[in-house]
PDB file of C-alpha atoms and ligand atoms in Angstrom:
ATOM      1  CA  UNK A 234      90.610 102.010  91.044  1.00 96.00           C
ATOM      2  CA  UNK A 235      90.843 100.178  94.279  1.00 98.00           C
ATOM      3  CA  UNK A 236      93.576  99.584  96.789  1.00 98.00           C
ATOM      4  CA  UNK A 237      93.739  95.469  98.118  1.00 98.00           C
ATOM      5  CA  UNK A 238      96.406  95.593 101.031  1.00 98.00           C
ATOM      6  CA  UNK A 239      97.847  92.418 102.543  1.00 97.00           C
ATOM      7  CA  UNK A 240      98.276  91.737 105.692  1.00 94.00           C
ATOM      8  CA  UNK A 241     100.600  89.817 107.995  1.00 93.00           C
ATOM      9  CA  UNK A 242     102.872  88.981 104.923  1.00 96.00           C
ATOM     10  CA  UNK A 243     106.139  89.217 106.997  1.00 95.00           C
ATOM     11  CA  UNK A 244     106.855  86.804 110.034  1.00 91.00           C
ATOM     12  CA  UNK A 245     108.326  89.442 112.124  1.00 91.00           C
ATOM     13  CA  UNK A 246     105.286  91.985 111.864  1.00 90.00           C
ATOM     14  CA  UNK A 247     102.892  89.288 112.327  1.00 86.00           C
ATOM     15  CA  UNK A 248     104.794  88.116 115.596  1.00 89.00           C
ATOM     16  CA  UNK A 249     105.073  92.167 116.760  1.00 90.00           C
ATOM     17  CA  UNK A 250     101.430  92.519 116.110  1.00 89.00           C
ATOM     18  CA  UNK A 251     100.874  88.962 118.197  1.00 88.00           C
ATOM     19  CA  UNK A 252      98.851  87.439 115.373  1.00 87.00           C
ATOM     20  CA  UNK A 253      99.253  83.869 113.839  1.00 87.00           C
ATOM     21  CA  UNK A 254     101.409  83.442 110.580  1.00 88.00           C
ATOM     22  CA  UNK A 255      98.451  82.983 107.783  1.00 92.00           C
ATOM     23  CA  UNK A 256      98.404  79.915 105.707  1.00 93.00           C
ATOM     24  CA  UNK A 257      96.787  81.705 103.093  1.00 95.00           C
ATOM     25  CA  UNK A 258      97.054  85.663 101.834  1.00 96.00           C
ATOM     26  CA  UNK A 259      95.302  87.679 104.242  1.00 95.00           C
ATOM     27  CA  UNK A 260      93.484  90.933 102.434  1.00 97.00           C
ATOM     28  CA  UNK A 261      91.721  93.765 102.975  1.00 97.00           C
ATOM     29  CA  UNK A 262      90.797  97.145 101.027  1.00 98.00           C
ATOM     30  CA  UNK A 263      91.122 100.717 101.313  1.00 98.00           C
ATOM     31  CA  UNK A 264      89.142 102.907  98.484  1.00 98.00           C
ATOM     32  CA  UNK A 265      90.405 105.230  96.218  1.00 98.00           C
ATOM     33  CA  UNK A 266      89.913 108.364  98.606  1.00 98.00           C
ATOM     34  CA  UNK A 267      92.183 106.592 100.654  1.00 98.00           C
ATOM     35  CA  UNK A 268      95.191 107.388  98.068  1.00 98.00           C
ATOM     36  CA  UNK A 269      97.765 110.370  98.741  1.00 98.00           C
ATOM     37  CA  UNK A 270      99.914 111.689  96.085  1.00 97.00           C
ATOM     38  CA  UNK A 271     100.846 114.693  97.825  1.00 97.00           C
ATOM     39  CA  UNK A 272     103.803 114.972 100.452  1.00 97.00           C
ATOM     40  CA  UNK A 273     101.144 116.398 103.028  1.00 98.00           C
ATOM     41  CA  UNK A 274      99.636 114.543 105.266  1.00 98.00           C
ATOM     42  CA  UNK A 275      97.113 115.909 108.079  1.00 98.00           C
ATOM     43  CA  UNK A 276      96.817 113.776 111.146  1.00 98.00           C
ATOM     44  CA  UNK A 277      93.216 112.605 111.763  1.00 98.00           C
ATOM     45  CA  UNK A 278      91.254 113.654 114.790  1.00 97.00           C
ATOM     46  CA  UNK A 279      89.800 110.503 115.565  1.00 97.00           C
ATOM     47  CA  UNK A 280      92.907 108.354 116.519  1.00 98.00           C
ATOM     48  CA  UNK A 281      95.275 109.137 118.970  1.00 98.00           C
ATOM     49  CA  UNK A 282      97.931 106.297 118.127  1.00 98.00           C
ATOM     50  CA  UNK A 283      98.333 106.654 114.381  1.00 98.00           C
ATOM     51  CA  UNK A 284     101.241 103.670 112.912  1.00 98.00           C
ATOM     52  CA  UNK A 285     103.430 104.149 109.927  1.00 98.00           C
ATOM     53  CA  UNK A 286     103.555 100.237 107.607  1.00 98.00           C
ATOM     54  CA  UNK A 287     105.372 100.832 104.960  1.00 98.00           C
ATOM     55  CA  UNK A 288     104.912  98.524 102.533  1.00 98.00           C
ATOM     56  CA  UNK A 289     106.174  97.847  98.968  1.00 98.00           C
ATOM     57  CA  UNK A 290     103.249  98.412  96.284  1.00 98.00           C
ATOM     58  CA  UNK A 291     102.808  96.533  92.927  1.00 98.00           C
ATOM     59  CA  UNK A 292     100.049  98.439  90.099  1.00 98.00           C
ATOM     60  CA  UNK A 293      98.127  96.561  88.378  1.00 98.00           C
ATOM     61  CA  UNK A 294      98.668  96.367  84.507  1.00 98.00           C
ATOM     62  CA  UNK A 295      95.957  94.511  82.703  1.00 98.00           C
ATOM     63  CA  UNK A 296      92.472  93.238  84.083  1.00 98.00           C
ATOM     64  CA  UNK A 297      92.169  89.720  85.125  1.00 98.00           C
ATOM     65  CA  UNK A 298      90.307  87.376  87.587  1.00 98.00           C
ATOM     66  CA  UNK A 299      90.777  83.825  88.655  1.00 98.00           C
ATOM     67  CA  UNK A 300      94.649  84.332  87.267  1.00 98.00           C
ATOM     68  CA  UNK A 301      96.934  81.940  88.102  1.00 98.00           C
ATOM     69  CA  UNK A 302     100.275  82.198  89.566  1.00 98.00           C
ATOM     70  CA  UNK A 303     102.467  81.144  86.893  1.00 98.00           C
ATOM     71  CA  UNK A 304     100.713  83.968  84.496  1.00 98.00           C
ATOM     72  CA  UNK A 305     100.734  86.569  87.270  1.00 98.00           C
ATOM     73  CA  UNK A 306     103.994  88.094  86.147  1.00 98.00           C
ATOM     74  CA  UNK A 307     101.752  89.791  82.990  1.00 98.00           C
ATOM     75  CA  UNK A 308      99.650  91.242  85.040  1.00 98.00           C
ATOM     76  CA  UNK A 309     101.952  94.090  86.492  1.00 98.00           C
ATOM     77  CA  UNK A 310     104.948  96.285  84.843  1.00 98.00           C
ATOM     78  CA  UNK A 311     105.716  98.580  88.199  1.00 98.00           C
ATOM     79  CA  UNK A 312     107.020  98.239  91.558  1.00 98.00           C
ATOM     80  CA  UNK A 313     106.265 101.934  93.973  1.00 98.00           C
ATOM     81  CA  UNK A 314     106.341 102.282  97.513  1.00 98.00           C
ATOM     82  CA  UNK A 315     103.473 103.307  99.910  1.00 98.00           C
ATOM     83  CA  UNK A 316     102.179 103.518 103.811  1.00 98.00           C
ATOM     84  CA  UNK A 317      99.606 101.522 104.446  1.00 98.00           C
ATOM     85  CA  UNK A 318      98.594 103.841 107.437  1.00 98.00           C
ATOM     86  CA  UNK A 319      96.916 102.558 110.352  1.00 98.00           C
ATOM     87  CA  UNK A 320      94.639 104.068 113.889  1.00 98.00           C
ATOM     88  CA  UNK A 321      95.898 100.871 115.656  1.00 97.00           C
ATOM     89  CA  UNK A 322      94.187 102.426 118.657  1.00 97.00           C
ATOM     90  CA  UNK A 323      90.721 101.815 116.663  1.00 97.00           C
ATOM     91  CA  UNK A 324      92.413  98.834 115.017  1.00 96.00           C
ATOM     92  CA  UNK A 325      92.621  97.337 118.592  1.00 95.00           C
ATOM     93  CA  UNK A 326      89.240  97.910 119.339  1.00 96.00           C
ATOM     94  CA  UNK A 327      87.489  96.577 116.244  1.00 95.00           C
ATOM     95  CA  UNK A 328      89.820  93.596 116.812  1.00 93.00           C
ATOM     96  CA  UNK A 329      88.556  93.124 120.289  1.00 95.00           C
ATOM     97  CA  UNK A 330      85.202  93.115 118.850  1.00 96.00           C
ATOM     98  CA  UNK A 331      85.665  91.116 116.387  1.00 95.00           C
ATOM     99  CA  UNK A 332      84.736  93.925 114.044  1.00 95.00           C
ATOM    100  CA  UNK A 333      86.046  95.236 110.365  1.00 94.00           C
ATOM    101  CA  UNK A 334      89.090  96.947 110.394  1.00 92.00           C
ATOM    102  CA  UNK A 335      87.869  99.939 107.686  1.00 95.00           C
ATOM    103  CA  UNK A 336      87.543 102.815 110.313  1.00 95.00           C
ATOM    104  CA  UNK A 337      91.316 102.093 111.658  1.00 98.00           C
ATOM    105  CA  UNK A 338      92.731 101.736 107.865  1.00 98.00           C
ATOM    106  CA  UNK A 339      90.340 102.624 105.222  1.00 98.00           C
ATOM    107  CA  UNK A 340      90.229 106.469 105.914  1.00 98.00           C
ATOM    108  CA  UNK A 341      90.724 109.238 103.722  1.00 98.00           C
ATOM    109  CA  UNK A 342      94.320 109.767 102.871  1.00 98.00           C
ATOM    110  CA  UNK A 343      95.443 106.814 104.417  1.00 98.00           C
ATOM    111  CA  UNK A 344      97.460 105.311 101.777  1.00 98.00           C
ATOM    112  CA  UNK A 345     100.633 107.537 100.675  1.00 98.00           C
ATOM    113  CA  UNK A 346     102.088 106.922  97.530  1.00 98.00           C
ATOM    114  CA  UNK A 347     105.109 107.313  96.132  1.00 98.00           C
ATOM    115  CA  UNK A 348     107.080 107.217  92.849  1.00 98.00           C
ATOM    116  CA  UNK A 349     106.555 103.535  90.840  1.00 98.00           C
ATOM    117  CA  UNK A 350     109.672 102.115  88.609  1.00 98.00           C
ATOM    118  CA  UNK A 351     109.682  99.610  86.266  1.00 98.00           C
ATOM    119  CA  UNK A 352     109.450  96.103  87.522  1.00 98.00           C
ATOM    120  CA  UNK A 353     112.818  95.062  85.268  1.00 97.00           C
ATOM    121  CA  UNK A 354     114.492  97.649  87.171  1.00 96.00           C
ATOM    122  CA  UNK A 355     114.662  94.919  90.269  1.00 95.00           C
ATOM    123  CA  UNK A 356     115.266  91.401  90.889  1.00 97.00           C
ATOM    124  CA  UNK A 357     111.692  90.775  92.238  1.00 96.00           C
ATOM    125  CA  UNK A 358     112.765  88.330  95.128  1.00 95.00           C
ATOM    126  CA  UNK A 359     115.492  90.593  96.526  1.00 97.00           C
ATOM    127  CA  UNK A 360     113.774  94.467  96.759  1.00 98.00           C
ATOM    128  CA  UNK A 361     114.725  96.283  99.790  1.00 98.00           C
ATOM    129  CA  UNK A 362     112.960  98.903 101.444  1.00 98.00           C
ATOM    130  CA  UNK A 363     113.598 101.102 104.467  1.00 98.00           C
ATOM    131  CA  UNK A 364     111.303 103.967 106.303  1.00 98.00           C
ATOM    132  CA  UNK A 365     113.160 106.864 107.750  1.00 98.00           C
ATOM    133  CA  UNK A 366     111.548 108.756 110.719  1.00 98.00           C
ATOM    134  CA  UNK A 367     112.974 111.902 110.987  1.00 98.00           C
ATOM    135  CA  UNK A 368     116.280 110.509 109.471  1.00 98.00           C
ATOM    136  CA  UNK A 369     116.283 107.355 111.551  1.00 98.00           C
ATOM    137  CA  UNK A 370     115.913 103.903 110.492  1.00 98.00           C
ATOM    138  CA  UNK A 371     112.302 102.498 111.906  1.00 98.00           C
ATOM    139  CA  UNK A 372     111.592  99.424 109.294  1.00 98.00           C
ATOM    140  CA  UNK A 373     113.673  97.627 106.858  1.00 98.00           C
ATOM    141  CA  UNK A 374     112.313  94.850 105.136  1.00 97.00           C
ATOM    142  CA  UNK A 375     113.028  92.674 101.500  1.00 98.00           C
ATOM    143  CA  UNK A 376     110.566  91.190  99.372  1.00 97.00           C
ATOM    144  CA  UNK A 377     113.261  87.727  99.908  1.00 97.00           C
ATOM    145  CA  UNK A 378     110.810  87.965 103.366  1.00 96.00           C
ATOM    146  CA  UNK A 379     107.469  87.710 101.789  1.00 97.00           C
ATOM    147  CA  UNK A 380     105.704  84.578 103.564  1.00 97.00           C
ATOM    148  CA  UNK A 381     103.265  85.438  99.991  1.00 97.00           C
ATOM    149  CA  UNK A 382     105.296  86.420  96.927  1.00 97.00           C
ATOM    150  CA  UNK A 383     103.546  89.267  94.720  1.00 98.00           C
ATOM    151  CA  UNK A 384     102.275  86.552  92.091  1.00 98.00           C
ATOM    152  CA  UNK A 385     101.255  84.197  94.889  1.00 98.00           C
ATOM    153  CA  UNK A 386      99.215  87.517  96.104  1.00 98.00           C
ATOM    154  CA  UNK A 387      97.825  88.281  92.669  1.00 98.00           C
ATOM    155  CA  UNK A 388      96.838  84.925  91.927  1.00 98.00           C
ATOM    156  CA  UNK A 389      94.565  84.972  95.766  1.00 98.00           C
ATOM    157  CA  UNK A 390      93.590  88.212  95.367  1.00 98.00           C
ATOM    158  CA  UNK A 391      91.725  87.446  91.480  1.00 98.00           C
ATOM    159  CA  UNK A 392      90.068  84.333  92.714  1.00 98.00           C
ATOM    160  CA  UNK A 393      87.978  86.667  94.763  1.00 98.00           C
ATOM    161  CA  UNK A 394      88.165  90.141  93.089  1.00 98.00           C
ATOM    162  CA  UNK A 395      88.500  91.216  89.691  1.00 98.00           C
ATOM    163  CA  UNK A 396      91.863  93.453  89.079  1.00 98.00           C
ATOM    164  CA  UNK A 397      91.335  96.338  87.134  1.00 98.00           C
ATOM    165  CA  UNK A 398      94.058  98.720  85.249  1.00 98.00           C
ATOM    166  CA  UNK A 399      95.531 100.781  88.002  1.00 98.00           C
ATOM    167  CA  UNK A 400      94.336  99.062  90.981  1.00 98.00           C
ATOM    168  CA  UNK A 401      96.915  99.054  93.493  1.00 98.00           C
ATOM    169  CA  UNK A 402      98.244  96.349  95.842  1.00 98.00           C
ATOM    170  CA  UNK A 403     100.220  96.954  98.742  1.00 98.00           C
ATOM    171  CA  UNK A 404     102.006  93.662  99.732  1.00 98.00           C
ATOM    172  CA  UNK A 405     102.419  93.977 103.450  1.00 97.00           C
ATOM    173  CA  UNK A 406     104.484  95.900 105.918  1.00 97.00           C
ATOM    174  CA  UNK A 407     107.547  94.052 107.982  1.00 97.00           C
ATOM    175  CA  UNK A 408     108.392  94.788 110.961  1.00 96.00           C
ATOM    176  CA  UNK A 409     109.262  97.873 113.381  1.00 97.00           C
ATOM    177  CA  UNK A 410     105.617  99.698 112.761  1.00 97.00           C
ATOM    178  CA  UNK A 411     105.117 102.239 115.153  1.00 98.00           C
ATOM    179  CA  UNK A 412     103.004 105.793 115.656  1.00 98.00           C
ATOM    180  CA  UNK A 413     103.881 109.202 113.978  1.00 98.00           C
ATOM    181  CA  UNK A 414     103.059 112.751 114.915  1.00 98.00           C
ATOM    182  CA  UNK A 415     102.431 116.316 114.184  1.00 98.00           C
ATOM    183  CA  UNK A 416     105.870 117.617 112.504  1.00 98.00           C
ATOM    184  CA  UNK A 417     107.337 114.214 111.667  1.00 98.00           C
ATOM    185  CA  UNK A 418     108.712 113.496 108.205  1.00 98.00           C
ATOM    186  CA  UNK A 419     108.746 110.400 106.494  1.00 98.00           C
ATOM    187  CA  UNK A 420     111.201 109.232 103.713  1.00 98.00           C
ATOM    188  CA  UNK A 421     110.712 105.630 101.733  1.00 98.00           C
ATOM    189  CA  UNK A 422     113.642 104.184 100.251  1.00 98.00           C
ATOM    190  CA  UNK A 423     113.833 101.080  97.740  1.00 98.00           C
ATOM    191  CA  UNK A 424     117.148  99.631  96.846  1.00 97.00           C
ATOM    192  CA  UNK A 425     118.748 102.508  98.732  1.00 97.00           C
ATOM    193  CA  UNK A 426     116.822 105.165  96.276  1.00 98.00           C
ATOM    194  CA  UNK A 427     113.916 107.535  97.469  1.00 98.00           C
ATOM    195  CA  UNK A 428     110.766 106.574  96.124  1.00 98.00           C
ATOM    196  CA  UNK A 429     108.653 108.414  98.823  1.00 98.00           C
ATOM    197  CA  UNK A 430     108.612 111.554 101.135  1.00 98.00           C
ATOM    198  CA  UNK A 431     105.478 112.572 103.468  1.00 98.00           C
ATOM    199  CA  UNK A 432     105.051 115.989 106.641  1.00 98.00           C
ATOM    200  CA  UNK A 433     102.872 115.041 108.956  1.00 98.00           C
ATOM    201  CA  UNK A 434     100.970 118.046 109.924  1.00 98.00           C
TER     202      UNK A 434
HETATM  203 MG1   MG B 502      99.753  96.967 106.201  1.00 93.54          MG
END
């Protein structure tokens, strides 16, 4: 399986992060070492300014390419939750350089996941989401805010890159992103429900 995040998909974030609004999905991948299950999370020894995004995460269903956004609906059954963590202190250096981004966000255990519900559990243009940092409120965002809905995504994504069974998309973090540390904890909620829990140790 692979993991194809999105980036910049919420005005807000994109402003915070001083970046244009995209006319067109922007993406970029993590690989499968990248995924976390577990509720443990050890902080990396390279980065020094290590960001929470959490982001809302869509799993792919059936393999397709070149599929188009009216049919995009078929291609996915669940809705989960994950982090698409980020070293923006690396980020902002392969930026500068005008480098890839895979050392700040492709790194092992740098995508947490959480529990995944079926999509007819949720009206699909009105999901919300909130990350809790040690209880308090640090991002809230709806999928209403998407500048890309999750078809729109899907349909960009497979002109480009097959999508296998189990592949996993995360659709973009709003805004409020900011570092963690040693001994922070992490709860994801989705329409109010937990969906996602993570220690950083
Ligand atoms: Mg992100």
């Amino acid at each position: 399986m692979k993991i194809i995040c999105i980036g910049r998909n919420y005005a807000e974030h994109a402003k915070e992060m001083k970046a244009e609004t995209p006319t067109e999905p922007v993406f970029f991948m993590k690989p499968d070492t990248a995924l976390l299950k577990e509720e443990e999370f050890y902080y990396p020894e390279f980065t020094k300014d290590l960001h929470h995004e959490i982001e809302l995460v869509v799993k792919i269903s059936k393999a397709g390419k070149h599929i188009e956004e009216q049919f995009a609906h078929k291609y996915y059954e669940e809705i989960g939750l994950g982090i698409d963590f980020t070293a923006r202190d690396i980020q902002a250096k392969c930026k500068e350089k005008g480098l890839p981004w895979e050392k700040a966000k492709a790194f092992d255990n740098s995508a947490p996941i959480g529990k995944f519900v079926s999509k007819t559990k949720f009206d699909l243009n009105n999901i919300s989401f909130e990350l809790k940092l040690n209880g308090q409120s640090k991002q809230i965002g709806n999928s209403n805010q998407m500048i890309f809905s999750i078809d729109k995504i899907i349909s960009h994504i497979s002109k480009f890159v097959s999508l296998k069974v189990g592949d996993l998309i995360y659709t973009g973090t709003p805004e409020g992103v900011g570092p963690v540390k040693i001994g922070d904890h992490l709860e994801g909620f989705v329409n109010g429900e937990n969906f996602l829990q993570l220690n950083i140790k």
